[in-house]
Amino acid sequence: SVLNIADVASAIAQYGLDLPQYLLVITERVGFIHATVGVLIPLILCAFLTRFFGEKRSFTEGLKAAPFAIFAGLAFTVPYYLTARFVGPELPSLLGAVVGLAIVITAAKYNFLTPKETFDFAPRDRWEEDWKGTLAPTNVDTNEKAKYSVLHAFSPYLLVIGILVATRTIKPLKDWLSNNAVITFSEIFGTSITNKTQLLYSPGTVLLLVSILCIFIFGMKGDTVKKSWKDSGITMLAAAPALLFSIPMVQVFINSGTSPDAAVQILAMPKVLAAGAANAFGDVWPVFAPWIGALGAFIAGSNTVSNMMFSHFQWSTATQIGLDGMMASNVVALQAVGGAAGNMISVHNVVAACAVVGMVNREGLIIRKTLIAMTYYAIQAGLIGLAVIFSPTWWIGAIVWPLVFFGVMSMTGGKKA
């Protein structure tokens, strides 16, 4: 972990916590902030749909779905938070999505809170050119019997969830996986940097195992298996250069405070940046913390890399504005939340999504629209952070900001995007 540093360890030791326990505290706070901000995201998506792609170009038209949209938000965020609180960091997004999807589909089937008026797009011949991808639409026979049942189709996700929960909650199994097949690199390039990889305990191993099981679950033929592995390999190779260079860069950034000359005392780059941020922004730093995470994810294309780069910087800034170790965890949580928000506008992610749906060369258009939602998310997270860290009075701002956002967006309707 990038927080596995002496000053962090000494700060949390007074609370009787080691680093893994402290990371669980941060996970719970990340889950709380995401859950609080994320409740309104389905409603914002509905309003964006009618604002940018509806014939009336009306933001308020999408608000008619508010009861069902807010219910859908809660269906995801409640299990998301509970998973973060009681299980750990690997499962919230996956388990929250699966549980939420099951709840929302069932509710929609029985018309629970669904709007009386339904929205639909204009006929395709009246679409703007920017809406149309290069993939030709296909006619689907709705009467054709599905090849797989819903349970069969979702079985890989259920397997991933089941295995991850078991390996994280059954202590003898967790201990065995953590202590076997461990690769350790000590004193890399003569430094104090040590890296340890727990192959059997890694979530990536679970995903790899389930992907192999899918060959048998879905009766995949040899050519299909070969193509799937080839496509996956190409995707991995495309992402590998960024990770291969960014992760060493992160380690240089974090360990920049070490010197081969013991007599020379230098500050690590995160601490230097933290001192500047603390002096410039003081107690309002939590408002800016999510934006740092978002910037890191936008540039690196990864929330993970953003967190690796800036978590210690965020923690150091928090301590320099006077927060103790436990309160500093909220600022680190804001970093992770901001990184997730930044994924919305990450060039890597947008390019990949555009390629899948045949919208190549529309990346700028999509980022401009998505930037609006990311801005809402980052500001709301910052206000919640201020309320949690400094004063409950800031909850007033966290309540007023969505009203301001929806009000401003409602006044922009009635014209083409």
Coordinates of C-alpha atoms in Angstrom, one line a residue:
S1 CA 0.0 0.0 0.0
V2 CA 1.1 3.6 -0.7
L3 CA 0.2 4.5 2.9
N4 CA 2.7 1.9 4.3
I5 CA 4.9 4.7 5.5
A6 CA 6.4 5.4 8.9
D7 CA 4.5 8.6 9.7
V8 CA 1.1 7.0 8.8
A9 CA 1.9 3.9 10.9
S10 CA 2.9 6.0 14.0
A11 CA -0.2 8.2 13.6
I12 CA -2.7 5.3 13.5
A13 CA -0.9 3.2 16.2
Q14 CA -2.3 5.4 18.9
Y15 CA -5.8 4.1 17.9
G16 CA -4.7 0.5 18.1
L17 CA -4.8 0.1 14.3
D18 CA -2.4 -1.4 11.8
L19 CA -2.4 -0.5 8.1
P20 CA -4.9 -3.2 6.9
Q21 CA -7.4 -2.1 9.6
Y22 CA -6.8 1.5 8.7
L23 CA -7.5 0.8 5.1
L24 CA -10.8 -0.8 6.1
V25 CA -11.7 2.5 7.9
I26 CA -10.9 4.4 4.7
T27 CA -13.0 1.9 2.6
E28 CA -16.0 2.5 4.9
R29 CA -15.7 6.2 4.4
V30 CA -15.3 5.9 0.7
G31 CA -18.4 3.8 0.7
F32 CA -20.3 6.4 2.7
I33 CA -19.4 9.3 0.5
H34 CA -20.1 7.4 -2.7
A35 CA -23.4 6.2 -1.3
T36 CA -24.5 9.7 -0.3
V37 CA -23.5 11.3 -3.6
G38 CA -24.6 8.5 -5.8
V39 CA -28.2 8.4 -4.8
L40 CA -29.1 11.1 -7.4
I41 CA -26.9 9.9 -10.2
P42 CA -29.7 7.8 -11.9
L43 CA -32.0 10.9 -11.8
I44 CA -29.2 13.0 -13.4
L45 CA -28.8 10.4 -16.1
C46 CA -32.5 10.5 -16.8
A47 CA -32.5 14.3 -17.0
F48 CA -29.4 14.2 -19.3
L49 CA -31.1 11.8 -21.6
T50 CA -34.1 14.1 -22.1
R51 CA -32.0 17.2 -22.2
F52 CA -29.4 16.1 -24.8
F53 CA -31.3 13.4 -26.8
G54 CA -35.0 14.2 -26.4
E55 CA -37.0 16.1 -29.0
K56 CA -37.9 18.9 -26.4
R57 CA -34.3 19.2 -25.2
S58 CA -35.8 19.5 -21.7
F59 CA -33.9 18.7 -18.5
T60 CA -37.0 18.9 -16.4
E61 CA -38.7 16.2 -18.6
G62 CA -36.3 13.6 -17.2
L63 CA -37.2 14.7 -13.6
K64 CA -40.6 13.0 -14.0
A65 CA -38.8 9.8 -13.4
A66 CA -37.6 11.1 -10.0
P67 CA -39.4 8.5 -7.7
F68 CA -38.1 5.5 -9.6
A69 CA -34.7 7.0 -10.3
I70 CA -34.0 7.8 -6.6
F71 CA -35.3 4.3 -5.7
A72 CA -32.8 2.9 -8.2
G73 CA -30.0 5.0 -6.7
L74 CA -30.8 3.6 -3.2
A75 CA -31.0 0.1 -4.6
F76 CA -27.4 0.4 -5.6
T77 CA -25.9 2.7 -2.9
V78 CA -27.3 0.9 0.2
P79 CA -25.8 -2.6 -0.6
Y80 CA -22.7 -0.7 -1.9
Y81 CA -22.2 0.9 1.5
L82 CA -23.0 -2.2 3.5
T83 CA -20.5 -4.2 1.5
A84 CA -17.8 -1.5 2.0
R85 CA -18.6 -1.4 5.7
F86 CA -18.7 -5.1 6.5
V87 CA -16.7 -6.9 3.7
G88 CA -14.0 -4.7 2.3
P89 CA -12.8 -2.8 -0.7
E90 CA -12.9 -5.5 -3.5
L91 CA -16.6 -6.1 -3.7
P92 CA -18.7 -2.9 -3.2
S93 CA -19.1 -1.9 -6.9
L94 CA -19.7 -5.5 -8.1
L95 CA -22.1 -6.6 -5.3
G96 CA -23.9 -3.3 -5.2
A97 CA -24.5 -3.4 -8.9
V98 CA -25.8 -7.0 -8.9
V99 CA -28.1 -6.5 -5.9
G100 CA -29.2 -3.1 -7.3
L101 CA -29.9 -4.6 -10.7
A102 CA -32.0 -7.4 -9.3
I103 CA -34.0 -4.9 -7.2
V104 CA -34.6 -2.4 -10.0
I105 CA -35.6 -5.0 -12.6
T106 CA -38.1 -6.5 -10.2
A107 CA -39.5 -3.1 -9.3
A108 CA -39.8 -2.1 -13.0
K109 CA -41.5 -5.4 -13.8
Y110 CA -44.3 -4.6 -11.3
N111 CA -44.3 -0.9 -12.2
F112 CA -43.2 0.2 -8.7
L113 CA -42.7 4.0 -8.7
T114 CA -42.3 4.0 -12.5
P115 CA -43.4 7.2 -14.3
K116 CA -46.8 7.2 -16.0
E117 CA -45.4 8.8 -19.1
T118 CA -42.7 6.9 -21.0
F119 CA -39.8 8.5 -22.9
D120 CA -38.7 7.5 -26.3
F121 CA -36.3 8.8 -28.9
A122 CA -37.4 10.5 -32.1
P123 CA -37.5 8.3 -35.3
R124 CA -33.9 7.5 -36.4
D125 CA -34.2 9.5 -39.6
R126 CA -34.5 12.6 -37.4
W127 CA -31.4 11.9 -35.3
E128 CA -28.5 14.3 -35.4
E129 CA -25.4 12.9 -37.0
D130 CA -23.5 13.0 -33.8
W131 CA -25.8 10.5 -32.3
K132 CA -25.2 7.8 -34.9
G133 CA -22.4 5.3 -34.6
T134 CA -20.8 3.3 -37.3
L135 CA -22.4 0.0 -36.1
A136 CA -25.5 -0.9 -38.1
P137 CA -28.6 -1.6 -36.0
T138 CA -29.8 -5.2 -36.0
N139 CA -33.3 -6.4 -35.8
V140 CA -34.0 -8.6 -32.7
D141 CA -36.7 -11.2 -32.7
T142 CA -38.3 -10.7 -29.3
N143 CA -40.1 -14.0 -29.6
E144 CA -36.9 -16.0 -29.9
K145 CA -36.1 -18.0 -26.9
A146 CA -33.0 -16.9 -25.0
K147 CA -30.1 -19.3 -25.2
Y148 CA -29.3 -18.9 -21.5
S149 CA -31.5 -18.2 -18.5
V150 CA -30.9 -15.0 -16.5
L151 CA -29.2 -17.0 -13.7
H152 CA -27.0 -18.8 -16.2
A153 CA -26.0 -15.5 -17.8
F154 CA -25.1 -13.9 -14.5
S155 CA -23.4 -16.9 -13.0
P156 CA -19.8 -15.6 -13.6
Y157 CA -20.6 -12.5 -11.6
L158 CA -22.1 -14.6 -8.8
L159 CA -19.1 -16.8 -8.8
V160 CA -16.7 -13.8 -8.5
I161 CA -18.8 -12.4 -5.6
G162 CA -19.0 -15.8 -3.9
I163 CA -15.3 -16.5 -4.1
L164 CA -14.2 -13.0 -3.1
V165 CA -16.6 -13.0 -0.1
A166 CA -15.4 -16.5 1.0
T167 CA -11.7 -15.6 0.7
R168 CA -12.2 -12.3 2.6
T169 CA -14.4 -13.6 5.4
I170 CA -13.3 -17.2 6.1
K171 CA -10.2 -16.6 8.2
P172 CA -8.4 -20.0 7.8
L173 CA -8.9 -19.7 4.0
K174 CA -7.8 -16.1 4.0
D175 CA -4.7 -16.8 6.0
W176 CA -3.7 -19.8 3.8
L177 CA -4.1 -17.8 0.5
S178 CA -2.3 -14.8 2.0
N179 CA 0.7 -16.8 3.1
N180 CA 1.2 -19.1 0.1
A181 CA 2.5 -18.3 -3.4
V182 CA 3.8 -14.9 -2.3
I183 CA 6.4 -13.2 -4.5
T184 CA 8.5 -10.6 -2.6
F185 CA 11.0 -8.1 -4.1
S186 CA 13.2 -6.6 -1.4
E187 CA 15.4 -3.5 -1.5
I188 CA 14.6 -2.8 -5.2
F189 CA 17.6 -1.2 -6.9
G190 CA 19.4 -0.8 -3.6
T191 CA 16.5 1.2 -2.0
S192 CA 14.3 0.5 0.9
I193 CA 11.4 -0.2 -1.4
T194 CA 9.9 -3.7 -1.0
N195 CA 7.0 -5.1 -3.0
K196 CA 5.0 -8.2 -2.1
T197 CA 2.5 -9.9 -4.4
Q198 CA 0.0 -12.4 -2.9
L199 CA -0.8 -14.4 -6.1
L200 CA -3.5 -16.6 -4.6
Y201 CA -5.2 -13.8 -2.6
S202 CA -5.2 -11.3 -5.4
P203 CA -8.7 -10.4 -6.9
G204 CA -7.1 -10.8 -10.3
T205 CA -6.5 -14.5 -9.7
V206 CA -10.2 -14.9 -8.9
L207 CA -11.2 -13.1 -12.1
L208 CA -8.8 -15.4 -14.1
L209 CA -10.2 -18.5 -12.4
V210 CA -13.8 -17.6 -13.2
S211 CA -12.9 -16.7 -16.8
I212 CA -11.5 -20.2 -17.2
L213 CA -14.7 -21.7 -15.6
C214 CA -16.8 -19.8 -18.1
I215 CA -15.4 -22.0 -20.9
F216 CA -17.2 -24.9 -19.3
I217 CA -20.2 -22.9 -18.0
F218 CA -21.1 -21.6 -21.5
G219 CA -19.8 -24.6 -23.5
M220 CA -17.4 -22.4 -25.5
K221 CA -15.8 -23.9 -28.5
G222 CA -12.1 -23.8 -29.2
D223 CA -12.2 -21.0 -31.8
T224 CA -14.3 -18.9 -29.5
V225 CA -12.0 -19.4 -26.5
K226 CA -9.0 -18.6 -28.8
K227 CA -10.7 -15.4 -29.9
S228 CA -11.7 -14.3 -26.4
W229 CA -8.1 -14.8 -25.1
K230 CA -6.7 -13.0 -28.1
D231 CA -9.0 -10.0 -27.7
S232 CA -8.3 -9.9 -23.9
G233 CA -4.5 -10.0 -24.6
I234 CA -4.8 -7.1 -27.1
T235 CA -6.7 -5.1 -24.5
M236 CA -4.1 -5.9 -21.8
L237 CA -1.2 -4.9 -24.1
A238 CA -2.8 -1.6 -24.8
A239 CA -3.1 -0.8 -21.1
A240 CA 0.2 -2.3 -20.1
P241 CA 2.6 0.6 -21.1
A242 CA 0.7 3.1 -19.0
L243 CA 0.9 0.8 -15.9
L244 CA 4.5 -0.3 -16.5
F245 CA 5.7 3.3 -16.5
S246 CA 3.2 4.9 -14.1
I247 CA 3.6 2.5 -11.2
P248 CA 7.5 3.0 -11.0
M249 CA 6.9 6.7 -11.3
V250 CA 4.5 6.5 -8.3
Q251 CA 7.1 4.7 -6.3
V252 CA 9.7 7.3 -7.2
F253 CA 7.2 10.0 -6.2
I254 CA 6.5 8.4 -2.8
N255 CA 10.0 7.4 -1.9
S256 CA 11.6 10.7 -3.0
G257 CA 12.5 11.6 0.6
T258 CA 15.3 9.0 0.8
S259 CA 18.9 9.8 0.2
P260 CA 22.0 7.6 -0.1
D261 CA 23.7 10.1 2.1
A262 CA 22.4 9.7 5.6
A263 CA 23.6 13.2 6.5
V264 CA 21.3 14.7 3.9
Q265 CA 17.7 15.3 4.9
I266 CA 15.2 15.9 2.1
L267 CA 11.4 16.0 2.1
A268 CA 9.5 13.6 -0.1
M269 CA 7.6 15.2 -2.9
P270 CA 4.1 14.4 -1.4
K271 CA 5.1 16.2 1.8
V272 CA 6.4 19.3 -0.2
L273 CA 3.2 19.4 -2.2
A274 CA 1.1 18.9 1.0
A275 CA 2.8 21.8 2.7
G276 CA 2.0 24.1 -0.2
A277 CA -1.6 22.9 -0.4
A278 CA -2.1 23.3 3.4
N279 CA -0.8 26.8 3.3
A280 CA -2.8 27.8 0.3
F281 CA -6.2 26.3 1.2
G282 CA -6.2 25.5 4.9
D283 CA -9.4 24.1 6.3
V284 CA -11.3 24.2 3.0
W285 CA -8.9 21.6 1.5
P286 CA -11.6 18.8 1.6
V287 CA -13.4 20.7 -1.2
F288 CA -10.4 20.4 -3.4
A289 CA -9.3 16.9 -2.5
P290 CA -11.8 15.1 -4.9
W291 CA -10.5 17.3 -7.8
I292 CA -7.0 16.0 -7.2
G293 CA -8.2 12.4 -7.4
A294 CA -10.3 13.3 -10.5
L295 CA -7.3 14.9 -12.2
G296 CA -5.1 11.9 -11.5
A297 CA -7.7 9.5 -13.0
F298 CA -8.2 11.7 -16.0
I299 CA -4.5 11.8 -16.8
A300 CA -3.6 8.2 -15.9
G301 CA -6.9 6.6 -17.0
S302 CA -7.1 4.7 -13.7
N303 CA -8.5 5.4 -10.3
T304 CA -6.0 2.9 -8.9
V305 CA -3.0 4.9 -10.3
S306 CA -4.5 8.1 -9.1
N307 CA -4.8 6.7 -5.6
M308 CA -1.3 5.3 -5.7
M309 CA 0.0 8.7 -6.7
F310 CA -1.9 11.0 -4.4
S311 CA -3.1 9.1 -1.3
H312 CA 0.0 10.0 0.7
F313 CA -0.1 13.5 -0.5
Q314 CA -3.8 13.8 0.6
W315 CA -3.0 12.2 4.0
S316 CA 0.0 14.6 4.5
T317 CA -2.1 17.6 3.6
A318 CA -4.8 16.5 6.0
T319 CA -2.4 16.2 8.9
Q320 CA -0.8 19.6 8.1
I321 CA -4.2 21.4 8.3
G322 CA -4.5 19.9 11.8
L323 CA -6.5 16.7 11.3
D324 CA -5.6 13.6 13.4
G325 CA -5.0 10.2 11.8
M326 CA -8.7 9.2 11.9
M327 CA -10.0 12.4 10.4
A328 CA -7.2 12.3 7.8
S329 CA -8.8 9.1 6.5
N330 CA -11.8 11.1 5.3
V331 CA -9.5 13.2 3.1
V332 CA -7.9 10.0 1.7
A333 CA -11.4 8.8 1.1
L334 CA -12.2 12.0 -0.9
Q335 CA -9.2 11.3 -3.0
A336 CA -10.6 7.8 -3.9
V337 CA -14.1 9.2 -4.6
G338 CA -12.6 11.9 -6.8
G339 CA -10.6 9.3 -8.7
A340 CA -13.8 7.4 -9.4
A341 CA -15.5 10.6 -10.6
G342 CA -12.5 11.3 -12.8
N343 CA -13.0 7.9 -14.5
M344 CA -16.1 9.4 -16.1
I345 CA -13.9 11.7 -18.2
S346 CA -10.8 9.6 -18.5
V347 CA -9.6 9.7 -22.1
H348 CA -8.6 6.0 -22.0
N349 CA -12.1 4.9 -20.8
V350 CA -14.0 7.2 -23.2
V351 CA -11.9 6.0 -26.2
A352 CA -12.5 2.4 -25.2
A353 CA -16.3 2.9 -24.8
C354 CA -16.5 4.8 -28.1
A355 CA -14.7 2.0 -29.9
V356 CA -17.2 -0.6 -28.6
V357 CA -20.3 1.3 -29.7
G358 CA -18.9 2.6 -33.0
M359 CA -18.6 6.2 -31.9
V360 CA -14.9 6.8 -32.7
N361 CA -13.9 10.5 -33.0
R362 CA -16.8 11.6 -30.8
E363 CA -14.7 11.4 -27.6
G364 CA -14.6 15.2 -27.1
L365 CA -18.3 15.5 -27.4
I366 CA -18.9 12.7 -24.9
I367 CA -16.3 14.1 -22.4
R368 CA -17.9 17.6 -22.5
K369 CA -21.3 16.2 -21.5
T370 CA -19.8 13.8 -18.9
L371 CA -17.8 16.6 -17.4
I372 CA -21.0 18.1 -16.1
A373 CA -21.9 15.0 -14.1
M374 CA -18.3 14.7 -12.9
T375 CA -18.4 18.4 -11.7
Y376 CA -21.6 17.7 -9.7
Y377 CA -20.1 14.6 -8.2
A378 CA -16.8 16.3 -7.1
I379 CA -18.4 19.3 -5.6
Q380 CA -21.0 17.3 -3.7
A381 CA -18.3 15.0 -2.4
G382 CA -16.2 17.9 -1.2
L383 CA -19.2 19.5 0.7
I384 CA -20.0 16.1 2.4
G385 CA -16.3 15.9 3.3
L386 CA -16.5 19.3 5.0
A387 CA -19.6 18.3 6.9
V388 CA -18.0 15.0 8.1
I389 CA -14.6 16.5 9.0
F390 CA -15.3 20.0 10.4
S391 CA -19.0 20.9 11.0
P392 CA -22.5 19.4 10.4
T393 CA -23.4 22.9 9.2
W394 CA -21.9 22.0 5.9
W395 CA -24.7 19.5 5.4
I396 CA -26.8 22.5 4.5
G397 CA -24.4 23.2 1.5
A398 CA -24.6 19.5 0.6
I399 CA -28.4 19.7 0.5
V400 CA -28.5 23.0 -1.3
W401 CA -26.0 22.2 -4.0
P402 CA -28.1 19.5 -5.8
L403 CA -31.0 22.0 -5.9
V404 CA -28.7 24.6 -7.4
F405 CA -27.4 22.1 -9.9
F406 CA -30.8 20.9 -11.0
G407 CA -32.1 24.5 -11.1
V408 CA -29.2 25.7 -13.4
M409 CA -29.5 22.7 -15.7
S410 CA -33.3 23.1 -15.9
M411 CA -32.8 26.6 -17.3
T412 CA -30.5 25.3 -20.1
G413 CA -33.3 23.3 -21.9
G414 CA -35.2 24.1 -25.0
K415 CA -32.3 24.2 -27.5
K416 CA -29.9 21.8 -29.2
A417 CA -26.9 20.6 -27.2

